[in-house]
Coordinates of C-alpha atoms and ligand atoms in Angstrom, one line a residue:
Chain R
X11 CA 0.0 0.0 0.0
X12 CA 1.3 3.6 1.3
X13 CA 4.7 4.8 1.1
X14 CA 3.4 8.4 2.3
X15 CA 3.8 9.8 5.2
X16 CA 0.5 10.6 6.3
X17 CA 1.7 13.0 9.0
X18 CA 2.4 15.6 6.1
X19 CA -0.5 14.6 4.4
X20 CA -0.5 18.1 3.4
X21 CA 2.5 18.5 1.9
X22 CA 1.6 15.9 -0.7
X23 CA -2.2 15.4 -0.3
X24 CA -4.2 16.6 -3.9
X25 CA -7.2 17.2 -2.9
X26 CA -9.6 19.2 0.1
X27 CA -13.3 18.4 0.0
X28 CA -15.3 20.5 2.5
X29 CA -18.7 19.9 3.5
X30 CA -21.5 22.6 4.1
X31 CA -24.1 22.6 6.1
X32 CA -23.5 19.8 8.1
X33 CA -24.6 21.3 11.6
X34 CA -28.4 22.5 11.7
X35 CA -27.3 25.4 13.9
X36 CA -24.8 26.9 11.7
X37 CA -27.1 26.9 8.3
X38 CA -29.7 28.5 10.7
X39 CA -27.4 32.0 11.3
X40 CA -26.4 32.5 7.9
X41 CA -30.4 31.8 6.7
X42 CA -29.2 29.1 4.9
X43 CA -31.6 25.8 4.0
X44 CA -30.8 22.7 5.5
X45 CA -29.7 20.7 3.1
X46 CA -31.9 18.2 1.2
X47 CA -31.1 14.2 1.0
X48 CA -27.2 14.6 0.4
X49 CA -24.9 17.0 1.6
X50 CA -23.2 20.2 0.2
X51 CA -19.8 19.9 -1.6
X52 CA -17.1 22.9 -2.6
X53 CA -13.3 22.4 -3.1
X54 CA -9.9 24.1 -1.8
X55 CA -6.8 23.6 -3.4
X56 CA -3.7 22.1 -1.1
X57 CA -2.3 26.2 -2.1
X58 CA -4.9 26.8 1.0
X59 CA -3.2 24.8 3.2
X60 CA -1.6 26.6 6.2
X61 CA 0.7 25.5 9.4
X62 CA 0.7 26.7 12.5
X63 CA 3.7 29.4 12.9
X64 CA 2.2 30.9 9.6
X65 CA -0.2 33.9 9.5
X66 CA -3.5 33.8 8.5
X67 CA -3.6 36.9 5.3
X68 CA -7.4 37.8 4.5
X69 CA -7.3 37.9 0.7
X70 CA -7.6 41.5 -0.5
X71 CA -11.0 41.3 -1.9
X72 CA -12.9 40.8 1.6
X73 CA -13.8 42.7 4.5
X74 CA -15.7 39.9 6.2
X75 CA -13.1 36.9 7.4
X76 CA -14.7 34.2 8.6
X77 CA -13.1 31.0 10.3
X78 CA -15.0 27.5 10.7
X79 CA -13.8 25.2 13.1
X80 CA -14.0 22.1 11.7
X81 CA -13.2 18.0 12.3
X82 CA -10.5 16.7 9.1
X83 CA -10.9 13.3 8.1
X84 CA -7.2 12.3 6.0
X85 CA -7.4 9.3 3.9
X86 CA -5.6 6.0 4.7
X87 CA -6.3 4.9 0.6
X88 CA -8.5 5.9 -1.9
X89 CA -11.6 4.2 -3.6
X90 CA -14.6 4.7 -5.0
X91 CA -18.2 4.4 -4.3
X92 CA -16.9 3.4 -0.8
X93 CA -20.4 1.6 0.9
X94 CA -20.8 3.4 4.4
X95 CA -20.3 0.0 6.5
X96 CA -17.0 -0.1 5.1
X97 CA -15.8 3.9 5.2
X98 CA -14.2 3.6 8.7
X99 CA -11.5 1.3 7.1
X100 CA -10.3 4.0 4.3
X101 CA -9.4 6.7 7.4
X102 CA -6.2 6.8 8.5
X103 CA -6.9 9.8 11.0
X104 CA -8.0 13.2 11.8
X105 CA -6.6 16.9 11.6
X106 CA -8.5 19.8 13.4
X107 CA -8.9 22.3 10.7
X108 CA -10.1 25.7 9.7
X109 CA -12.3 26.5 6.8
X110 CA -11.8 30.4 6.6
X111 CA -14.2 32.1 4.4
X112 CA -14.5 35.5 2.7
X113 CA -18.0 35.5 3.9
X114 CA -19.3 38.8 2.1
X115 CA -17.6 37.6 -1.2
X116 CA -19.4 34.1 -0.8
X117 CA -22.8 35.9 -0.2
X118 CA -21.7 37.8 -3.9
X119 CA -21.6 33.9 -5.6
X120 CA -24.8 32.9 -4.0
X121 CA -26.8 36.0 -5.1
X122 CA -24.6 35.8 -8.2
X123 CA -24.6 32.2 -8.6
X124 CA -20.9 32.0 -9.4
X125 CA -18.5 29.1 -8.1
X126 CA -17.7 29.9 -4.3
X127 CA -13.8 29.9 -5.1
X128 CA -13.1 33.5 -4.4
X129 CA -14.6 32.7 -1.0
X130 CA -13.7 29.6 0.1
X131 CA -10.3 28.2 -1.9
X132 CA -7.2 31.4 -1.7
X133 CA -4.2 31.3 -0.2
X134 CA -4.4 30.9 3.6
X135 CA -8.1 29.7 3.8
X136 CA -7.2 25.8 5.3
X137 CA -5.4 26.0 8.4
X138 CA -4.6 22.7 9.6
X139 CA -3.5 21.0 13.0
X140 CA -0.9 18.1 13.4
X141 CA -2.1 14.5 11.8
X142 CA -4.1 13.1 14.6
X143 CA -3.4 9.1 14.3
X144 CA -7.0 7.8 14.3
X145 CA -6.7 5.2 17.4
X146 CA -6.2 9.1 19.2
X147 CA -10.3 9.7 18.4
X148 CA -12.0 6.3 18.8
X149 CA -15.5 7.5 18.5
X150 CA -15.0 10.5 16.6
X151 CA -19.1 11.1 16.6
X152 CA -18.5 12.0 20.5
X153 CA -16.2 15.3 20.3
X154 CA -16.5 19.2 21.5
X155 CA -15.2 21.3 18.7
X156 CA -14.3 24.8 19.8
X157 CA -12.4 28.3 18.6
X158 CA -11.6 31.1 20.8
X159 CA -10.8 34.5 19.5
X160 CA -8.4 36.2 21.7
X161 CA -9.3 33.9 24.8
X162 CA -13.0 34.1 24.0
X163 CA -15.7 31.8 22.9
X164 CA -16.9 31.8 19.7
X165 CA -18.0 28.5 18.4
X166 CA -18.5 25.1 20.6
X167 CA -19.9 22.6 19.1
X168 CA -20.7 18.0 19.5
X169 CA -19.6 16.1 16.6
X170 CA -22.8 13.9 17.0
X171 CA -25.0 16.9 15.5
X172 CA -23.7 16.3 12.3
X173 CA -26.1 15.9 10.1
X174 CA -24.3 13.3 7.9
X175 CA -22.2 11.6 10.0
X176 CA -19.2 10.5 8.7
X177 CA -19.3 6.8 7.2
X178 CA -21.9 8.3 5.3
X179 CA -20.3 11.8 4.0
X180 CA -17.0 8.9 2.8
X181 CA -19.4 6.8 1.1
X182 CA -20.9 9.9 -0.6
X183 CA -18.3 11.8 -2.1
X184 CA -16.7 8.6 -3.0
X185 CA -19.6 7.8 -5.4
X186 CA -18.9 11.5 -7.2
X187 CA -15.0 12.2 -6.3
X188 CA -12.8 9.3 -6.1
X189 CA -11.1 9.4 -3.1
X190 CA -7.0 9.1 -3.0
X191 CA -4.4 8.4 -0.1
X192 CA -3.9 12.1 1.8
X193 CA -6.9 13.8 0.9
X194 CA -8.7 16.1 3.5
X195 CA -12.3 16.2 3.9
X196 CA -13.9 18.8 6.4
X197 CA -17.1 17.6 7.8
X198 CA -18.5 21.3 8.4
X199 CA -18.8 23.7 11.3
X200 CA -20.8 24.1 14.3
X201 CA -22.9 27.5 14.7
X202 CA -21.3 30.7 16.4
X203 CA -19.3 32.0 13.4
X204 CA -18.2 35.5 13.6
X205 CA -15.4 38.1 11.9
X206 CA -12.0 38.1 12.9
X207 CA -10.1 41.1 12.3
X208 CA -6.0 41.9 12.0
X209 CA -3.8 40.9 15.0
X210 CA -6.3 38.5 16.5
X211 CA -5.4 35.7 17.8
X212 CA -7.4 32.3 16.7
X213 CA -7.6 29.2 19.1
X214 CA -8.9 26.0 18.2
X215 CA -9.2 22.7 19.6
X216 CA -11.0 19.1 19.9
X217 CA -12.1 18.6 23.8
X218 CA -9.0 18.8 25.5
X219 CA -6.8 16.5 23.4
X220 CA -5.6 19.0 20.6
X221 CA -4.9 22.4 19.9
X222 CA -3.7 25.2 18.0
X223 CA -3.1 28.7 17.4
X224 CA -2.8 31.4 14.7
X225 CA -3.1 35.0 14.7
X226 CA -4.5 36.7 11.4
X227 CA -2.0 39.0 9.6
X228 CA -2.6 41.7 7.0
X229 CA 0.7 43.0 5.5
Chain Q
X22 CA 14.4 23.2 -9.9
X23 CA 11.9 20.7 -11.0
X24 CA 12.5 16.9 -10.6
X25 CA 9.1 16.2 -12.2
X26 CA 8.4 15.2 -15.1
X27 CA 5.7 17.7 -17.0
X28 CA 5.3 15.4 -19.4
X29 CA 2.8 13.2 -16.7
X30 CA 1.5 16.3 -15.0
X31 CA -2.2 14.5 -14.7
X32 CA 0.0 12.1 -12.3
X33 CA 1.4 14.4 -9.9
X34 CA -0.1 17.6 -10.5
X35 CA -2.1 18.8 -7.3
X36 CA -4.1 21.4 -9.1
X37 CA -7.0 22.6 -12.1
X38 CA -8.2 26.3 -12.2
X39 CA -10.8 26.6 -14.6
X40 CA -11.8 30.0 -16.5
X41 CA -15.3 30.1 -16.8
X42 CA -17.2 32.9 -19.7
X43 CA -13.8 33.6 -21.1
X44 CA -15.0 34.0 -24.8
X45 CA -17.9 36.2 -25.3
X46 CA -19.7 34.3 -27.6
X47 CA -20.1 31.0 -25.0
X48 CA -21.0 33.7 -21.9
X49 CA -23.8 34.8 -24.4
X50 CA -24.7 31.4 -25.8
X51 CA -25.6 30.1 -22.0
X52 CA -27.5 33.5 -21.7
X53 CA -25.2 34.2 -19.0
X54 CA -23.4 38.0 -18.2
X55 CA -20.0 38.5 -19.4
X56 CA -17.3 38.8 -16.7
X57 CA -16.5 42.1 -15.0
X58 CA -13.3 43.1 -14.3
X59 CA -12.0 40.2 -13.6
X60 CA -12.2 36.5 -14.9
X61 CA -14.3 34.1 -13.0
X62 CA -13.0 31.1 -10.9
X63 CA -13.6 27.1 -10.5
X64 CA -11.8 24.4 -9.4
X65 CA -12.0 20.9 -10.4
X66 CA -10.2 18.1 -8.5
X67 CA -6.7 16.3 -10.0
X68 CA -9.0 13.2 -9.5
X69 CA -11.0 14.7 -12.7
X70 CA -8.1 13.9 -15.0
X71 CA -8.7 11.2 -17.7
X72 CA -6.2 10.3 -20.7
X73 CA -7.2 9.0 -23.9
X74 CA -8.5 5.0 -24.0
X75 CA -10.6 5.5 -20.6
X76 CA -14.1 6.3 -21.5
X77 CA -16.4 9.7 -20.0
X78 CA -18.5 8.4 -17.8
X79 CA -21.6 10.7 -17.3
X80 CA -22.4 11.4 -13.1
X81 CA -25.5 9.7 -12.1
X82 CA -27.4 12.7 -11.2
X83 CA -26.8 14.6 -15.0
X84 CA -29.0 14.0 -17.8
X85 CA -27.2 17.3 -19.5
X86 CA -23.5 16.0 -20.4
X87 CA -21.9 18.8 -22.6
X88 CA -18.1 18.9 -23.3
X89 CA -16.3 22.1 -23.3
X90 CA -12.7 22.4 -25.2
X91 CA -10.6 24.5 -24.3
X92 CA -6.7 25.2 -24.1
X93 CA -4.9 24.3 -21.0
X94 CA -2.0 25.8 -19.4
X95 CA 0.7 23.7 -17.4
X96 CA 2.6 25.7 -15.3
X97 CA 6.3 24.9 -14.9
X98 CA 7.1 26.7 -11.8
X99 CA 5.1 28.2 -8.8
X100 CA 4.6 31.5 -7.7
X101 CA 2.3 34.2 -6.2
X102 CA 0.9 37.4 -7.4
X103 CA 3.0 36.8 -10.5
X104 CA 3.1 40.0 -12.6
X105 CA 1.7 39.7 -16.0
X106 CA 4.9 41.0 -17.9
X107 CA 6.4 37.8 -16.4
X108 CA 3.9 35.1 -16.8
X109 CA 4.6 33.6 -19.8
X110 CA 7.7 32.7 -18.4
X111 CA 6.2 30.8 -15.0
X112 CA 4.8 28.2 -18.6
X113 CA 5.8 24.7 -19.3
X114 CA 3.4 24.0 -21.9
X115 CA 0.0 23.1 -22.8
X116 CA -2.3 20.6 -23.2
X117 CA -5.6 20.4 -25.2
X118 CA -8.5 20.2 -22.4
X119 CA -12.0 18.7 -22.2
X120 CA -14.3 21.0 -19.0
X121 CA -16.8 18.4 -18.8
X122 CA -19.9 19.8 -17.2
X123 CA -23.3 18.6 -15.8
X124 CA -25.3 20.9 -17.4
X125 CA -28.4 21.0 -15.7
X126 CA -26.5 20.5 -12.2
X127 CA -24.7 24.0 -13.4
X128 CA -28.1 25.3 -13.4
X129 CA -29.4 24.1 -10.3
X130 CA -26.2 25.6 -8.7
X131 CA -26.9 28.9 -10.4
X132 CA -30.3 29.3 -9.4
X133 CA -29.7 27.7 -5.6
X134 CA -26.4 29.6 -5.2
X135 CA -24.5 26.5 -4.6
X136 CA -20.9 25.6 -5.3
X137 CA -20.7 24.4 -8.6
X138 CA -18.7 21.3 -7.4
X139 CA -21.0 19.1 -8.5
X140 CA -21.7 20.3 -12.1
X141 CA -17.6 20.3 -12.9
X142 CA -15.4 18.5 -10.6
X143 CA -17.0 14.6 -10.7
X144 CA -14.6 11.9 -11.8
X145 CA -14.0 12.4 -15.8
X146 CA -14.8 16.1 -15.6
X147 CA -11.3 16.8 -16.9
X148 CA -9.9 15.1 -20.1
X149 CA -6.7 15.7 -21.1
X150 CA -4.3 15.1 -24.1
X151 CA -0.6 14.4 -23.9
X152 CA 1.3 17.6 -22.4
X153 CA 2.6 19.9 -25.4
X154 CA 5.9 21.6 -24.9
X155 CA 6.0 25.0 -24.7
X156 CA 7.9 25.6 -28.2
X157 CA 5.3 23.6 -30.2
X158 CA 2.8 26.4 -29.5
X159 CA 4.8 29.4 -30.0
X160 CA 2.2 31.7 -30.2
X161 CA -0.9 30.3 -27.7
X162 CA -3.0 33.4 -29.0
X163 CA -3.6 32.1 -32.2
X164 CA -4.3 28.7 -32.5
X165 CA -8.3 26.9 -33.1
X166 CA -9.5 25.1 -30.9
X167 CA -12.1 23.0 -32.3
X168 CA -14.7 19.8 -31.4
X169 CA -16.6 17.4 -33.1
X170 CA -18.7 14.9 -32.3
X171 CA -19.4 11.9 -34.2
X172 CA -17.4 13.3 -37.1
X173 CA -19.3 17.0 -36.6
X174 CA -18.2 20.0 -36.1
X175 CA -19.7 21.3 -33.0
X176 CA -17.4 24.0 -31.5
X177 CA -14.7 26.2 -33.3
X178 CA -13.1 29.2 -31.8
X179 CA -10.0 31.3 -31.4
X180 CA -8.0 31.8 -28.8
X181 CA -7.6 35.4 -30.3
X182 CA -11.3 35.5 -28.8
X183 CA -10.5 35.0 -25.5
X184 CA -11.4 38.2 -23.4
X185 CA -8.9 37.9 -20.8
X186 CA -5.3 36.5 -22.5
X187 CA -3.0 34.1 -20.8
X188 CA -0.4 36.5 -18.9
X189 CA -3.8 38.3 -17.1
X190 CA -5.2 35.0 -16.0
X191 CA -1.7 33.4 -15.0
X192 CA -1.5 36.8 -12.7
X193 CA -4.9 37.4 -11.4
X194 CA -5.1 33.5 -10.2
X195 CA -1.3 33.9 -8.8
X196 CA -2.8 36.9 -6.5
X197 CA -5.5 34.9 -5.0
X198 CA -4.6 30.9 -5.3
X199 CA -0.6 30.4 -5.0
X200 CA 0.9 28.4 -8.0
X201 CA 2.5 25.4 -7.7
X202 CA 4.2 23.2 -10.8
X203 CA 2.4 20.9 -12.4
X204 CA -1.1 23.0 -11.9
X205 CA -3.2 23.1 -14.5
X206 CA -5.2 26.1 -15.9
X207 CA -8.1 25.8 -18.2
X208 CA -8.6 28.9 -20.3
X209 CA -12.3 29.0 -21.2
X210 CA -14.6 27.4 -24.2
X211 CA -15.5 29.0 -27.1
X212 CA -19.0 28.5 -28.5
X213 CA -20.6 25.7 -29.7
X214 CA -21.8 23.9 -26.1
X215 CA -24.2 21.0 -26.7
X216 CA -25.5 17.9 -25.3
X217 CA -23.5 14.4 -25.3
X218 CA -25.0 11.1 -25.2
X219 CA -23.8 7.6 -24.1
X220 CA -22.0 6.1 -27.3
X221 CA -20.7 9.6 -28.3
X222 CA -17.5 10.2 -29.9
X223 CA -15.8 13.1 -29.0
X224 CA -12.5 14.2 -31.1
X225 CA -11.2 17.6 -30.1
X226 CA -7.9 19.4 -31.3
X227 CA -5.6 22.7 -31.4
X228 CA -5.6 23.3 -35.4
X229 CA -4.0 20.2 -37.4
X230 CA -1.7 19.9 -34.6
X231 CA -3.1 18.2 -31.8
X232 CA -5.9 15.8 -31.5
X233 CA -7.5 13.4 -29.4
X234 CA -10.8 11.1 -29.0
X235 CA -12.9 10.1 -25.8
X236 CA -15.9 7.8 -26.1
X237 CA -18.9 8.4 -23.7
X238 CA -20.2 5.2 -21.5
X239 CA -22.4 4.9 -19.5
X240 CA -21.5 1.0 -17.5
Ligands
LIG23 MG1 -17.2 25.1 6.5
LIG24 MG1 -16.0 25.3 -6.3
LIG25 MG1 -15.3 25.7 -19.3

C-alpha cells in the first residue's frame, strides 16, 4: 500500500473536500436551507493549506473573514463508491482544521450564482493541526469542537450533531469524487461564526486532546 | 528546480483552475453576463483527469453532459501574485483540455447559489491530451480550438477571442490561489456547447496539430 507519510498529508495530499451545512445550527445564522437528501460539496486547493507558525492573510477582496472550526478526516487509501459500513476502514486519521471564508464575497456567488472559489479556496483559507493518528479519536461522533478569539468563545460545538455523519459523507463523495491516499475532507462547522479582524489571535481545539493557534495577519 | 516530469502532470499535479465565460460568444450562448473586471474562478479536483483509452462516464445525477474544449496551461514553476509581464515565463506548456460539465446540475447551482462542485469537478470532468511543450505552440494566441462529435463539427473558436489572455489570467489567479508546478489552468470554451450522449464520440484538437478522441459510457 502507502509509502506516504500521512503525517504531512498536506504537503503531498491533492485534494480538500469541505462539507456545508452539516450542523443545523450553523445553516440557521447564515439563513441558509438545511440541506436536502445529500450533503453540500465545494473544493480548496492544497495552495490553502496553512501550518501553524504561519499567518493567516485575508485575501484582499474581503472585508468579512470568517473562520469554521472544523473536524478533518485524512485518507488512509483511496476508492470509489466506498459503501458506508465499510468507510471507517479507508481513514487513517483526523486533523483539526479551519475552513476560513470570505464570507461577504461568498454571499456575492450565492446571489450571483458563481463558483464559491473567491470565498472559500485562496491562499491561507485551510489551516490545519498536526495529523491526529485515528486510534487518538476512537469514536470520533462523540467530540467538542471549539475556537476562541483572543481567549474568547466563539464557536463550541458536539460532533454527534452532524447531520451526515461520517461513514456516510466517505461513502458519498466517493460515489462523485474518487477518493486518494492524503486527501482532507472537512465535515462542516458548528454555529457561532463571527469576523475576525487583524492581529487577532485564533484558538482551536477538539475537547482537550488538541490544539492550535494562529493570529491573522494583513501586510 | 523541478524533478518532475511535465510530461505526466495529470499524475502528480495537485491542481485545475478553470476560467469560466472567457470568450464572449459562449458567456452569451448560456444567456449568461460576461465577466466584469475580472475572470471568474472554479476548481475541479486532479481526480477529474482522464487520458485518452478511458471512457467519460456521465455522473449519475446529469441528464445534460456537454463537453467544453478548451486550451490548458501547465505551469512549470510556482509562484504568487506573479506580474503579467512575467507570466509567460512561470509556462511549461499546454495541453488540449475537455471541461466536462453537468449541465443542468450547473443550473441548479446557479439558481440555488450552490458551489458548482457538482456540475464540474466529478470523476472524468477533466480530459486531457498528452502535455505539449511549450515551443510547439509558440504563439498560444492564435491557435483553433475545435470539437466534433461523431465526425461534426460542433465547436470552433479562437483563442484570439478569449477576453482575458494568458499573462492576465496566470497573474490574477497567482494573487489569489498560489501556483504550484504541475497545476493546470483551463482557459475558457469558445461557443458551440451542446449535449453528449452515451456512445458519443468526442474528437477535439488545437488546429492540425493536436488531436484526441474520448468515447462516452455509461457502464
Ligand atoms: Mg465550513
Ligand atoms: Mg467550487
Ligand atoms: Mg469551461
Amino acid at each position: 500500500m502507502s509509502v506516504r507519510d500521512l503525517h504531512s498529508f498536506w504537503e503531498w495530499g491533492r485534494k480538500i473536500i469541505c462539507v456545508g451545512r452539516n450542523y443545523a445550527e450553523h445553516a440557521r445564522e447564515l439563513g441558509n436551507p438545511l440541506p436536502g437528501a445529500e450533503p453540500l460539496l465545494f473544493l480548496k486547493p492544497p495552495s490553502a493549506y496553512l501550518r501553524p507558525g504561519s499567518a493567516i492573510r485575508p485575501p484582499r477582496y474581503s472585508r468579512r473573514l470568517q473562520p469554521e472550526v472544523e473536524l478533518g478526516l485524512v485518507l488512509a487509501k483511496g476508492g470509489s463508491s466506498i459503501p458506508q459500513e465499510e468507510a471507517m476502514g479507508y481513514l487513517g486519521g483526523y486533523a483539526l482544521c479551519l475552513d476560513m471564508t470570505a464570507r461577504d464575497t461568498q454571499e456575492e456567488c450565492k446571489r450571483k450564482g458563481h463558483p464559491w472559489t473567491l470565498a472559500k479556496a485562496f491562499d491561507c483559507s485551510c489551516p490545519v493541526s498536526d495529523f491526529i493518528p485515528k486510534d487518538k479519536l476512537p469514536d470520533p461522533h462523540s467530540l467538542t469542537l471549539w475556537l476562541k478569539v483572543n481567549g474568547q468563545l466563539r464557536q463550541q460545538g458536539h460532533t454527534s450533531q452532524m447531520l451526515f455523519p461520517i461513514p456516510h459523507l466517505i461513502s458519498y463523495i466517493s460515489g462523485i469524487i474518487r477518493l486518494e491516499e492524503g486527501d482532507l475532507i472537512l465535515t462542516g462547522t458548528p454555529a457561532g461564526v463571527s469576523d475576525v479582524q487583524e492581529d487577532d489571535e485564533l484558538q482551536a481545539g477538539i475537547d482537550d486532546l488538541v490544539t492550535m493557534k494562529f493570529k491573522v495577519k494583513s501586510d
